[in-house]
Coordinates of C-alpha atoms in Angstrom, one line a residue:
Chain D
X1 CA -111.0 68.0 131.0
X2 CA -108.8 69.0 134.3
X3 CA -104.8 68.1 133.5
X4 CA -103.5 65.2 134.5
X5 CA -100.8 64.6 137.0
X6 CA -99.1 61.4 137.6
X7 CA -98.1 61.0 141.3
X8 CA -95.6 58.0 142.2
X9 CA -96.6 55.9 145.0
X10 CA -93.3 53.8 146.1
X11 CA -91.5 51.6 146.3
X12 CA -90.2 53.2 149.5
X13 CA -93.2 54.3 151.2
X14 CA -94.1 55.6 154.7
X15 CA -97.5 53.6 155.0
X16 CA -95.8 50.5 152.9
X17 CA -94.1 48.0 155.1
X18 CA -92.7 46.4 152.0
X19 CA -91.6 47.7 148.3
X20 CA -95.0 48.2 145.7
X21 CA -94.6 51.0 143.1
X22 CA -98.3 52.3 142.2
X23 CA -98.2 55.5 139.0
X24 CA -101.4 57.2 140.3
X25 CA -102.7 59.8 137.1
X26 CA -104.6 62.4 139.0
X27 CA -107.6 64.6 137.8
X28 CA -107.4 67.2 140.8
X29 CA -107.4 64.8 143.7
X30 CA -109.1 62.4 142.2
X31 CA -107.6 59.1 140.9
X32 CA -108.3 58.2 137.7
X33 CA -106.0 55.6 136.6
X34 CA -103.8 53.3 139.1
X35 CA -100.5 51.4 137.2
X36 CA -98.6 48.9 139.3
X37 CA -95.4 47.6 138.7
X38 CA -94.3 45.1 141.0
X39 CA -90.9 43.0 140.9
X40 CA -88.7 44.6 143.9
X41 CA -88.8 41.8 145.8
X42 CA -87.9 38.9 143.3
X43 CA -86.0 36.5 144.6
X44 CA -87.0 33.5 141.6
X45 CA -87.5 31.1 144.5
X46 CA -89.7 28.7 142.3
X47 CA -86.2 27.9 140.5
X48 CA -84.5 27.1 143.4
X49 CA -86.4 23.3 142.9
X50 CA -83.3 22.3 140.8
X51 CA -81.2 22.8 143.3
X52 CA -82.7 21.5 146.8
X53 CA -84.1 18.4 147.3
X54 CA -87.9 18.3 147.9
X55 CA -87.4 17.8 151.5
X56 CA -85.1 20.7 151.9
X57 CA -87.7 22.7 149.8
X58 CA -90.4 23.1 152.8
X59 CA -88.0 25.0 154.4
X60 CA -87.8 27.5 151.5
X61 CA -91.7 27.8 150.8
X62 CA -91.9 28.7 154.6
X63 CA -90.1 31.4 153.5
X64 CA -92.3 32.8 150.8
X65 CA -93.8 34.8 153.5
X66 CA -92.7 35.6 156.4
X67 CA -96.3 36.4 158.0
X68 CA -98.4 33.7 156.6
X69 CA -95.2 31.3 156.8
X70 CA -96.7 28.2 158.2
X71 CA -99.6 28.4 155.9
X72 CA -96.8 27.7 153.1
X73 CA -95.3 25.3 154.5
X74 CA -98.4 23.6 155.0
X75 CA -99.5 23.8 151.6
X76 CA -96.8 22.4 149.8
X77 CA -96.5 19.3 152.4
X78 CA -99.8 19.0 151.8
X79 CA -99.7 18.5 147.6
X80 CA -96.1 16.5 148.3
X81 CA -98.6 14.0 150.6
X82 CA -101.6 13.7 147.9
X83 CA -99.0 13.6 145.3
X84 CA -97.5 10.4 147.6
X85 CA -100.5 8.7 148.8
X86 CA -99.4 9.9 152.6
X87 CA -102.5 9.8 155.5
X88 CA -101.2 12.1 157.6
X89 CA -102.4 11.5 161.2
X90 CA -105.3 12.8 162.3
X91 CA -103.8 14.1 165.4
X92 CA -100.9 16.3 163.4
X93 CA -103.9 17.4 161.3
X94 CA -105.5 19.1 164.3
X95 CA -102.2 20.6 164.7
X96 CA -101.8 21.9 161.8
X97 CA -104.9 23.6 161.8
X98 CA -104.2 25.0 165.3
X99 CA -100.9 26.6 164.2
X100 CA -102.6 27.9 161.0
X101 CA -105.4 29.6 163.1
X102 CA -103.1 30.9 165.1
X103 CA -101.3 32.6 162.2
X104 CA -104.1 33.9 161.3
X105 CA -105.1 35.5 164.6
X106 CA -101.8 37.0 164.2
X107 CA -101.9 38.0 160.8
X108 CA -105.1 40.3 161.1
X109 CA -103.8 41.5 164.4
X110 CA -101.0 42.6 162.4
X111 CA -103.6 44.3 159.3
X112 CA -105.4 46.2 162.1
X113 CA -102.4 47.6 163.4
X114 CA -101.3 48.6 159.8
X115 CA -104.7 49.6 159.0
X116 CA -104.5 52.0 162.1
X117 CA -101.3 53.1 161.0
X118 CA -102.5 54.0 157.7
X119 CA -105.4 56.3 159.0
X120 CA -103.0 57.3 161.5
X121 CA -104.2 56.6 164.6
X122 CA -100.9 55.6 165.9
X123 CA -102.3 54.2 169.5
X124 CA -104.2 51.6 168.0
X125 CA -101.8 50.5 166.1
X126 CA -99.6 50.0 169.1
X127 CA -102.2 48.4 170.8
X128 CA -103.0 45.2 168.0
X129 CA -98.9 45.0 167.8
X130 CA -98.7 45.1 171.6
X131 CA -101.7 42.1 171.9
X132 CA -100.1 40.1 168.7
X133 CA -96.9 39.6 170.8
X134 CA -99.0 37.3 173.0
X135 CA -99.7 35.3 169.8
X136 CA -96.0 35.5 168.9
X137 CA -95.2 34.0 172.4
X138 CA -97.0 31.2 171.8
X139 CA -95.9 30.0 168.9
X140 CA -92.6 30.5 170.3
X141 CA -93.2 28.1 173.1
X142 CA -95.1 25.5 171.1
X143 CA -92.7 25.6 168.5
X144 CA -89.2 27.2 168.9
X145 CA -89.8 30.5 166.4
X146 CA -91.5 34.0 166.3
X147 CA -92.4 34.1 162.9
X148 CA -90.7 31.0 161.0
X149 CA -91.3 28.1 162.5
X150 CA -90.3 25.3 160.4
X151 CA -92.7 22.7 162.3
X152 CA -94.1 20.6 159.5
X153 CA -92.7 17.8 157.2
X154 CA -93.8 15.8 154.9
X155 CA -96.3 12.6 156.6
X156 CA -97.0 14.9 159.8
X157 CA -95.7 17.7 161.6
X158 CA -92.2 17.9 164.3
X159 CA -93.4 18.7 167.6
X160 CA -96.2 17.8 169.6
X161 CA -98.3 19.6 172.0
X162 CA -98.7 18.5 175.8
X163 CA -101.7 18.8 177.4
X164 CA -100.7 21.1 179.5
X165 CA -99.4 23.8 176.8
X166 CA -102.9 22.8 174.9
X167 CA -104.5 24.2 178.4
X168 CA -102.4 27.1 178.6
X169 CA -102.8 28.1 174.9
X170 CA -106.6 28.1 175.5
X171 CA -106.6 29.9 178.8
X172 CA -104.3 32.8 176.9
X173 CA -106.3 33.0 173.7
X174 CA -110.0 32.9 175.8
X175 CA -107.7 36.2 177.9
X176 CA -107.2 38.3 174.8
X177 CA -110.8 38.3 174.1
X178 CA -111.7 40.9 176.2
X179 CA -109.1 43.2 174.5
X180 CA -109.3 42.2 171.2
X181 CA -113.2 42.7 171.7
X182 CA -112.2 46.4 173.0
X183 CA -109.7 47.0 169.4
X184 CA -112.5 46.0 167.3
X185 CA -115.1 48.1 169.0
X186 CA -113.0 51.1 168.1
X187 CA -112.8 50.1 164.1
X188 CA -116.3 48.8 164.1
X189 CA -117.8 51.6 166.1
X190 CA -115.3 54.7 166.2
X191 CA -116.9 58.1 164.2
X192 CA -113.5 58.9 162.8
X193 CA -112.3 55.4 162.0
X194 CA -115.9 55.4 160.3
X195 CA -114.9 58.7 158.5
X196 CA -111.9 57.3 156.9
X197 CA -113.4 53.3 155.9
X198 CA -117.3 53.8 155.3
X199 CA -118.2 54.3 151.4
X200 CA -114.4 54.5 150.3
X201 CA -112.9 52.1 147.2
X202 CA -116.3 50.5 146.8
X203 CA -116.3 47.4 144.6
X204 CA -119.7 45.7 143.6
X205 CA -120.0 41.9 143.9
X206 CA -120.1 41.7 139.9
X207 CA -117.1 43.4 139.8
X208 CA -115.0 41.2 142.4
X209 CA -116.4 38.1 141.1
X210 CA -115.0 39.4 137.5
X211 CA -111.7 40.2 138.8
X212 CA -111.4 36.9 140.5
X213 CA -110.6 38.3 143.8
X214 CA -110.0 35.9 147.0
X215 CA -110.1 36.0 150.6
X216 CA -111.2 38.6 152.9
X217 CA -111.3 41.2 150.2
X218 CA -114.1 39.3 148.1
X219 CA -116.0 38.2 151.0
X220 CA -116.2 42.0 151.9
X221 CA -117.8 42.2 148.5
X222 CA -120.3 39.5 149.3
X223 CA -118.8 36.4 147.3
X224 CA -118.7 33.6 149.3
X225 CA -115.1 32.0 148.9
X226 CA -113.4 30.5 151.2
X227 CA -111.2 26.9 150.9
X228 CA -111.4 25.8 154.4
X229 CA -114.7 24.8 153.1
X230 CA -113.3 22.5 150.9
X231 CA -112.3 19.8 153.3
X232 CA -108.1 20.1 154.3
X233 CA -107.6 20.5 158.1
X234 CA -110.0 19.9 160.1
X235 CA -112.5 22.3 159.5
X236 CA -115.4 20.1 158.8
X237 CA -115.0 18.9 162.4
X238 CA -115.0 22.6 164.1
X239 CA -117.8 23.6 162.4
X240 CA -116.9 26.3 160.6
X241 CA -118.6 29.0 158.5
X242 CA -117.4 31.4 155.9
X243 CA -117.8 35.1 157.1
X244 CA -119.3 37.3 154.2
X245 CA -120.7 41.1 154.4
X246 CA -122.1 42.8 151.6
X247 CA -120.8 46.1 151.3
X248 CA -118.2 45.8 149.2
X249 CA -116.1 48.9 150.6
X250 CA -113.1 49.3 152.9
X251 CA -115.2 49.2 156.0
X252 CA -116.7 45.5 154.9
X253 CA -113.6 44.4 154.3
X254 CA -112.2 45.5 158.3
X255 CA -115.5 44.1 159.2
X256 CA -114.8 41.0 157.5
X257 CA -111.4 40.4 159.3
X258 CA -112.7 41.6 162.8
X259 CA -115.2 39.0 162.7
X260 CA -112.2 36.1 161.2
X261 CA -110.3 37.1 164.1
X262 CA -113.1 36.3 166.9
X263 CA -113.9 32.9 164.1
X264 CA -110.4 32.0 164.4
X265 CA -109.8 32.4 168.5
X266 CA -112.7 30.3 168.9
X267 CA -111.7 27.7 167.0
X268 CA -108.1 27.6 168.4
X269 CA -109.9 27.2 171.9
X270 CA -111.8 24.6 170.7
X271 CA -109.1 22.5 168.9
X272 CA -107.3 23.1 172.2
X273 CA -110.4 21.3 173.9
X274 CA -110.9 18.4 171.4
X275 CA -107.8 17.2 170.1
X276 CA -107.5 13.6 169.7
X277 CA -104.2 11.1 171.0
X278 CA -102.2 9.8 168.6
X279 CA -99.2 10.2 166.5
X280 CA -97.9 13.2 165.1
X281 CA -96.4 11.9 162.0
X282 CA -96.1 8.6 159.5
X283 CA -92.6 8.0 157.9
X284 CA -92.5 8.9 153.8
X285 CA -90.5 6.2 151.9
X286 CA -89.7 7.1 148.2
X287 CA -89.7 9.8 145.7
X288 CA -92.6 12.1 144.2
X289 CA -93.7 11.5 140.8
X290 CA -96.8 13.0 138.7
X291 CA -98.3 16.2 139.3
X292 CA -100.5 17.1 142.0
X293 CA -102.1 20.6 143.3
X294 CA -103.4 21.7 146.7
X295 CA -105.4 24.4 147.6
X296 CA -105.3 26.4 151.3
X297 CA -106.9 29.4 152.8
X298 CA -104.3 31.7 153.9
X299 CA -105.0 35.2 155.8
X300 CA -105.2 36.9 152.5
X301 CA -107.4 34.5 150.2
X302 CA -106.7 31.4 148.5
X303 CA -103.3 30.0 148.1
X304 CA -102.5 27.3 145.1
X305 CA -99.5 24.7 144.6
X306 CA -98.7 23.1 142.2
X307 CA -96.0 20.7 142.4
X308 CA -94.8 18.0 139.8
X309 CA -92.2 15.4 140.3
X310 CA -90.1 12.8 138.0
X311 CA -89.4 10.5 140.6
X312 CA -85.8 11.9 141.5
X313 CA -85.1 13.6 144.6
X314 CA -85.8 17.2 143.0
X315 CA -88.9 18.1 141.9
X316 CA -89.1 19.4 138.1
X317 CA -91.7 21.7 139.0
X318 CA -93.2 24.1 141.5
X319 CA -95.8 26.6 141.3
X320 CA -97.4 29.1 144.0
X321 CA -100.2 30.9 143.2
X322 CA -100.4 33.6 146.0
X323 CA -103.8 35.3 147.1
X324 CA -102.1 39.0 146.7
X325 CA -101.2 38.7 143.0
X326 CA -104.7 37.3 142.3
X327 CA -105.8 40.7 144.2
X328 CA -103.9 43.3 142.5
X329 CA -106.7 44.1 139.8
X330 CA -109.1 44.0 142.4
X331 CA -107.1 47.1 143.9
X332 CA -106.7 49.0 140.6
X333 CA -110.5 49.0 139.9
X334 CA -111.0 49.9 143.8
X335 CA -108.6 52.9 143.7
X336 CA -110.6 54.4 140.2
X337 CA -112.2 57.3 141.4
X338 CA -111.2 57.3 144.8
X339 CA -109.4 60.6 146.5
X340 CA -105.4 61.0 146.6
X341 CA -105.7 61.2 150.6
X342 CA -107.7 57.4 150.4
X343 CA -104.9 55.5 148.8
X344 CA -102.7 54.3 151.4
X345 CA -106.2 52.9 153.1
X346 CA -107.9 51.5 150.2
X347 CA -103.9 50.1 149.1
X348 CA -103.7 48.4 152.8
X349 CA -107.5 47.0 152.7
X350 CA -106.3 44.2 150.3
X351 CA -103.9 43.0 153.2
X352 CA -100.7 43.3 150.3
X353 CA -98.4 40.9 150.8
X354 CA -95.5 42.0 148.8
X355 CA -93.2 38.7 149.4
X356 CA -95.4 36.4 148.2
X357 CA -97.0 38.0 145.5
X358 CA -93.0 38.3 143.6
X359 CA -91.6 35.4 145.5
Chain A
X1 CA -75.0 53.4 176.7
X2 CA -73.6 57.0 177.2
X3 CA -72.8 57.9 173.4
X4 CA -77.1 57.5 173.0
X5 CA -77.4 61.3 173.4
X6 CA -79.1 62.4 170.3
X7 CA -82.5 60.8 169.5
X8 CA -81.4 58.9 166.0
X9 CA -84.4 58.2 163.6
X10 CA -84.0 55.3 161.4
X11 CA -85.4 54.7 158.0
X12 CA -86.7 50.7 157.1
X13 CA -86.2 49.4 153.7
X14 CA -87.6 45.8 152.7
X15 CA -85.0 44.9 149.9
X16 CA -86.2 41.3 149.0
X17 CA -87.1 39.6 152.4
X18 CA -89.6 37.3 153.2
X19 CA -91.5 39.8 155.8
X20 CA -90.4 38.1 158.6
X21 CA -87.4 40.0 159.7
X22 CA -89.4 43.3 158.5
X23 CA -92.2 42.6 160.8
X24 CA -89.8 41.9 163.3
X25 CA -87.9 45.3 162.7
X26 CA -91.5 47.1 163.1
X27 CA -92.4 44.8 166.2
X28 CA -89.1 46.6 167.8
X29 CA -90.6 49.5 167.4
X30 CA -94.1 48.6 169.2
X31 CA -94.9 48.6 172.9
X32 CA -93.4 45.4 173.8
X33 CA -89.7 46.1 172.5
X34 CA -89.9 49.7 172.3
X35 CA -87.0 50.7 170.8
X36 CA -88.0 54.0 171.0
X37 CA -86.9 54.4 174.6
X38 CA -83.4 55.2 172.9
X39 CA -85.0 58.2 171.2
X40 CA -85.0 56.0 168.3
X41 CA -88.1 56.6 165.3
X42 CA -89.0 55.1 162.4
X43 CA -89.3 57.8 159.6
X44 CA -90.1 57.1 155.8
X45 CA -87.9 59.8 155.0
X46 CA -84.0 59.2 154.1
X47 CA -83.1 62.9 154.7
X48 CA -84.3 62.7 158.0
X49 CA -82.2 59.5 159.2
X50 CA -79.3 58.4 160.3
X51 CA -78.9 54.7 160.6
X52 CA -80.4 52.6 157.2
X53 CA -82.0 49.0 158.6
X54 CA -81.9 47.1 155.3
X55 CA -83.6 43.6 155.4
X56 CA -83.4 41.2 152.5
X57 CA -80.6 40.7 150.2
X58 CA -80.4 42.9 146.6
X59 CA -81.9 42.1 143.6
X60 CA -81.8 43.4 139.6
X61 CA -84.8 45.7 140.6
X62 CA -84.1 47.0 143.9
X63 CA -80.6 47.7 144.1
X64 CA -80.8 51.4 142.6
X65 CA -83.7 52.4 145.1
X66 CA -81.2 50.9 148.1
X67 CA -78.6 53.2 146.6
X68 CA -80.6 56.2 146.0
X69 CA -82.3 56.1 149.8
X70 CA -79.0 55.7 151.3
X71 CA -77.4 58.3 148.9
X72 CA -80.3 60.9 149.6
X73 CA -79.1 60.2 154.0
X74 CA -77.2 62.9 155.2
X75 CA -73.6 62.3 156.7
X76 CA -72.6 61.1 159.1
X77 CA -74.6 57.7 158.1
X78 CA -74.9 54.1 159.1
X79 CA -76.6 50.9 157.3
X80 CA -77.6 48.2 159.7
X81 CA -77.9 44.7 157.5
X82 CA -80.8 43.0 159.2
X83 CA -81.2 39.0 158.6
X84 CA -79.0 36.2 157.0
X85 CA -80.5 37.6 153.8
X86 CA -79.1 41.0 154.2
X87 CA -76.0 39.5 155.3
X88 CA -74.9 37.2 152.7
X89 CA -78.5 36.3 150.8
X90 CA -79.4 33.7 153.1
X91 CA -81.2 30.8 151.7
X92 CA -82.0 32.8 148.8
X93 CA -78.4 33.3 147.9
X94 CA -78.5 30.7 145.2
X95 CA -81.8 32.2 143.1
X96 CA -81.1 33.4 140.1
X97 CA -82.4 37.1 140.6
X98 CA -80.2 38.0 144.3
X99 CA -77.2 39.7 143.8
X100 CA -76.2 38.7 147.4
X101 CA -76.3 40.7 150.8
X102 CA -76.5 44.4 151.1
X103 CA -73.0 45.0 151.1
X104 CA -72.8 43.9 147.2
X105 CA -74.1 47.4 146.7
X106 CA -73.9 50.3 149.7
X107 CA -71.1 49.8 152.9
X108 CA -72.3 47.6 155.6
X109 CA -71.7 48.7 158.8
X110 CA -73.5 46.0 161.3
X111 CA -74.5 42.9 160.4
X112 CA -77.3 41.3 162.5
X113 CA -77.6 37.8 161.6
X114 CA -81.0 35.0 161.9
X115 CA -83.4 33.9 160.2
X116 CA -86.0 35.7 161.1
X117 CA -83.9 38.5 163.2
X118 CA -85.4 38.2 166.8
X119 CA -86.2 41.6 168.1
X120 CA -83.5 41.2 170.7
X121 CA -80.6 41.2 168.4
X122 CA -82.2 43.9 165.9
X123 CA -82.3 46.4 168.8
X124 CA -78.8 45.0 169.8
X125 CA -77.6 46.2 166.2
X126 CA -79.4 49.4 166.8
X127 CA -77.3 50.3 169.4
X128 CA -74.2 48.9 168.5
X129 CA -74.9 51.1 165.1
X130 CA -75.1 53.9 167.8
X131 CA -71.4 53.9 168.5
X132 CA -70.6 53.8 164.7
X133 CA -72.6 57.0 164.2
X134 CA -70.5 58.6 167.2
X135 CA -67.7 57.6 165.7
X136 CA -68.3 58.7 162.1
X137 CA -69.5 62.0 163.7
X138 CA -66.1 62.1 165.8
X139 CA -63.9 61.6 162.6
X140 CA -66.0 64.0 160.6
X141 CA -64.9 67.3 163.2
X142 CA -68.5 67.9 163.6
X143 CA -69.0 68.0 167.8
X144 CA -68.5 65.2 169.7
X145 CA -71.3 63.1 171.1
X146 CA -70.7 64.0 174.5
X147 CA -70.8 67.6 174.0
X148 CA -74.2 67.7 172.9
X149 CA -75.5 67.3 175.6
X150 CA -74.5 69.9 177.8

């Protein structure tokens, strides 16, 4: 048997945007065993429901996550409004969905350009940083903030959209199709992209449905999970279908997000076209009580809330389940056997999401 | 803007942000921003850089790697705080697990408030911890900026 080596990987890393420490025990070049040890970024945030009222909360579960921010926010409105009987107006629901596809546009704009980076090929990174600023401008003008927005409350969301911004935002999203269909052609099609993503961290459908893995990285193993089929937004109106390839290795799981990305544009253009009139909001009278759970598809997989109330103005409870936690042994098994020089891709193909995973 | 004449890299550390001010740090550094106009790079390694851009307030866990990076920078140094986190812990100031902003463990030289930082006032702080590095080199007898550069 060769001697083992164990390399440290983190916290502070060149390819890593945010703090994970990986102990990688080496056979030669080869990865045999990958140990994680997560907790830099704890911040306890869950606690923090003793102290703010449930209100004030939203604005903390934006912050989770900076990246998928709004999808936080939305998710905990949303179990505060089952958990309180709110009907939330169908117009703020299309808005809601709008903003979220949006951030998701913006989020895999964001993976490619880190995937890029990871591979080094700096200029395409550049370039899907350079389009997602046109994302980022959007949301500034339709809602005040780059990244954190703080648009939603509970019954509804702040801000409407006029017709005219609804226009706009479709003619600028149907722009960047051209040269978002130019970035993709260079990770879909490029020989030494292909080199780096095609056959590495392979993980079998079996496997991923054992590990419990969600989002973009299971449906890049050919399990079909997604929760926008489950019924919140208004995805049963767009008609929408989950996007699954069968692979099961890092280029599936690029694949998988290049074709999200083209899903998602259209369907911002089309809730641009089709929104309803109406109000944005309904006013919420009263204090949670019980215990409710809601369940939303963010960038990186599923994301779960639990929330529980005892009729005061603080909740007694709050839970996040984040999609990157639920993905961390799915990256162990996919890093077995794969060569020292393949980490940083195969540790960036599972879109980590540091913040939300330790919260 | 006449003390910009060395190219200083910078090293990024996430202490325990939300992402959103780090994205922001890294969209500085991307076409649209590009902060790299002042010569300025983002490096992963401390012993190659000169200002620290810490975003995120300190924590049980973190505060001995945000030591060790910005002990392992070579003099003369500066730490950019980046974010009401960094600053003072930001909304997070109350959880039980932040130890408060950045200064609570290394010197703070700028502070760059908002939550998220826009790009804007990041590069701002950039450049205002320009003239602290001249100044640090200045009292430390090493050459003066403007001699450099002849």
């Amino acid at each position: 048997m060769a001697k083992q080596t164990i390399i440290p990987f983190g916290p502070q890393h060149p390819v890593l945007p945010e703090p994970v420490h990986l102990d990688l025990v080496l056979e030669d070049e080869t990865v045999v065993q990958a140990i994680p040890s997560i907790g830099f970024v704890h911040r306890g945030l869950e606690k923090l429901v003793e102290k703010k009222e449930y209100t004030e909360l939203m604005y903390v579960t934006e912050r989770i996550c900076g990246i998928c921010a709004f999808g936080h926010n939305w998710g905990y409105c949303h179990a505060i409004e089952l958990l309180m009987k709110v009907d939330v107006p169908e117009r703020a629901e299309y808005l809601r969905t709008l903003w979220h596809e949006l951030s998701r546009v913006h989020s895999h704009l964001l993976w490619l350009g880190l995937l890029a980076d990871a591979f080094g090929f700096e200029s395409l990174f550049n370039h899907c940083w350079r389009l997602r600023e046109s994302v980022l401008d959007l949301f500034e003008k339709t809602t005040g903030g780059r990244v954190i927005f703080s648009v939603n409350k509970i019954g509804g969301v702040h801000r409407d959209i006029s017709p005219e911004v609804l226009t706009e935002m479709a003619t600028v999203v149907a722009g960047m199709r051209k040269e978002v269909n130019e970035l993709i052609n260079v990770f879909v099609n490029d020989t030494s992209v292909k080199n780096r993503l095609v056959g590495v961290g392979v993980v079998t459908k079996e496997e991923a449905e054992d590990l419990c893995a969600v989002g973009p990285t299971a449906r890049g193993s050919g399990v079909v999970t997604d929760i926008r089929l489950t019924g919140n937004g208004v995805y049963d109106k767009i008609g929408f279908e989950p996007i699954i390839e069968e692979a099961g290795d890092c280029y599936a799981r690029t694949l998988v997000r290049c074709r999200e990305l083209i899903q998602s544009m259209d369907m911002v253009i089309e809730i641009c076209e089709t929104i309803p009139e109406g109000e944005i909001a309904v006013p919420v009278k009263g204090k949670p009580e019980g215990e409710f759970f809601a369940r939303l598809e963010q960038p990186r997989g599923e994301a779960f809330y639990y929330v529980k109330g005892n009729g005061t103005k603080n909740l007694e409870r709050m839970r996040v389940r984040t999609p990157t936690n639920i993905n961390i042994p799915f990256l162990v098994k996919s890093l077995e056997g794969c060569s020292l020089a393949d980490v940083p891709v195969i540790v960036i193909c599972i879109d980590p999401c540091i913040s939300c995973t330790e919260r | 803007m006449s003390y910009v004449t060395k190219s200083p890299w910078v090293i990024h550390y996430d202490g325990s942000s939300c992402n959103g001010c780090d994205i922001e740090v890294l969209a500085c550094l991307t076409p649209m921003y590009d902060a790299e106009r002042f010569g300025i790079i983002n490096t992963g390694n401390p012993k190659h850089a000169d200002l620290f851009l810490v975003t995120g307030g300190v924590n049980e866990q973190n505060k001995n790697v945000v030591k060790q990076i910005y002990e392992q920078m070579p003099e003369p140094k500066v730490v950019v705080a980046i974010g009401i986190c960094a600053c003072s812990g930001g909304i997070f100031a109350e959880c039980y697990n932040i130890l408060g902003g950045v200064d609570q463990v290394i010197p703070v030289d700028v502070y760059v408030p908002g939550c998220a930082a826009r790009p804007e006032s990041i590069i701002d702080g950039i450049v205002q911890g320009l003239g602290v590095l001249a100044e640090k080199r200045a009292a430390m007898g090493s050459a003066p900026a403007a001699k450099t550069e002849e």
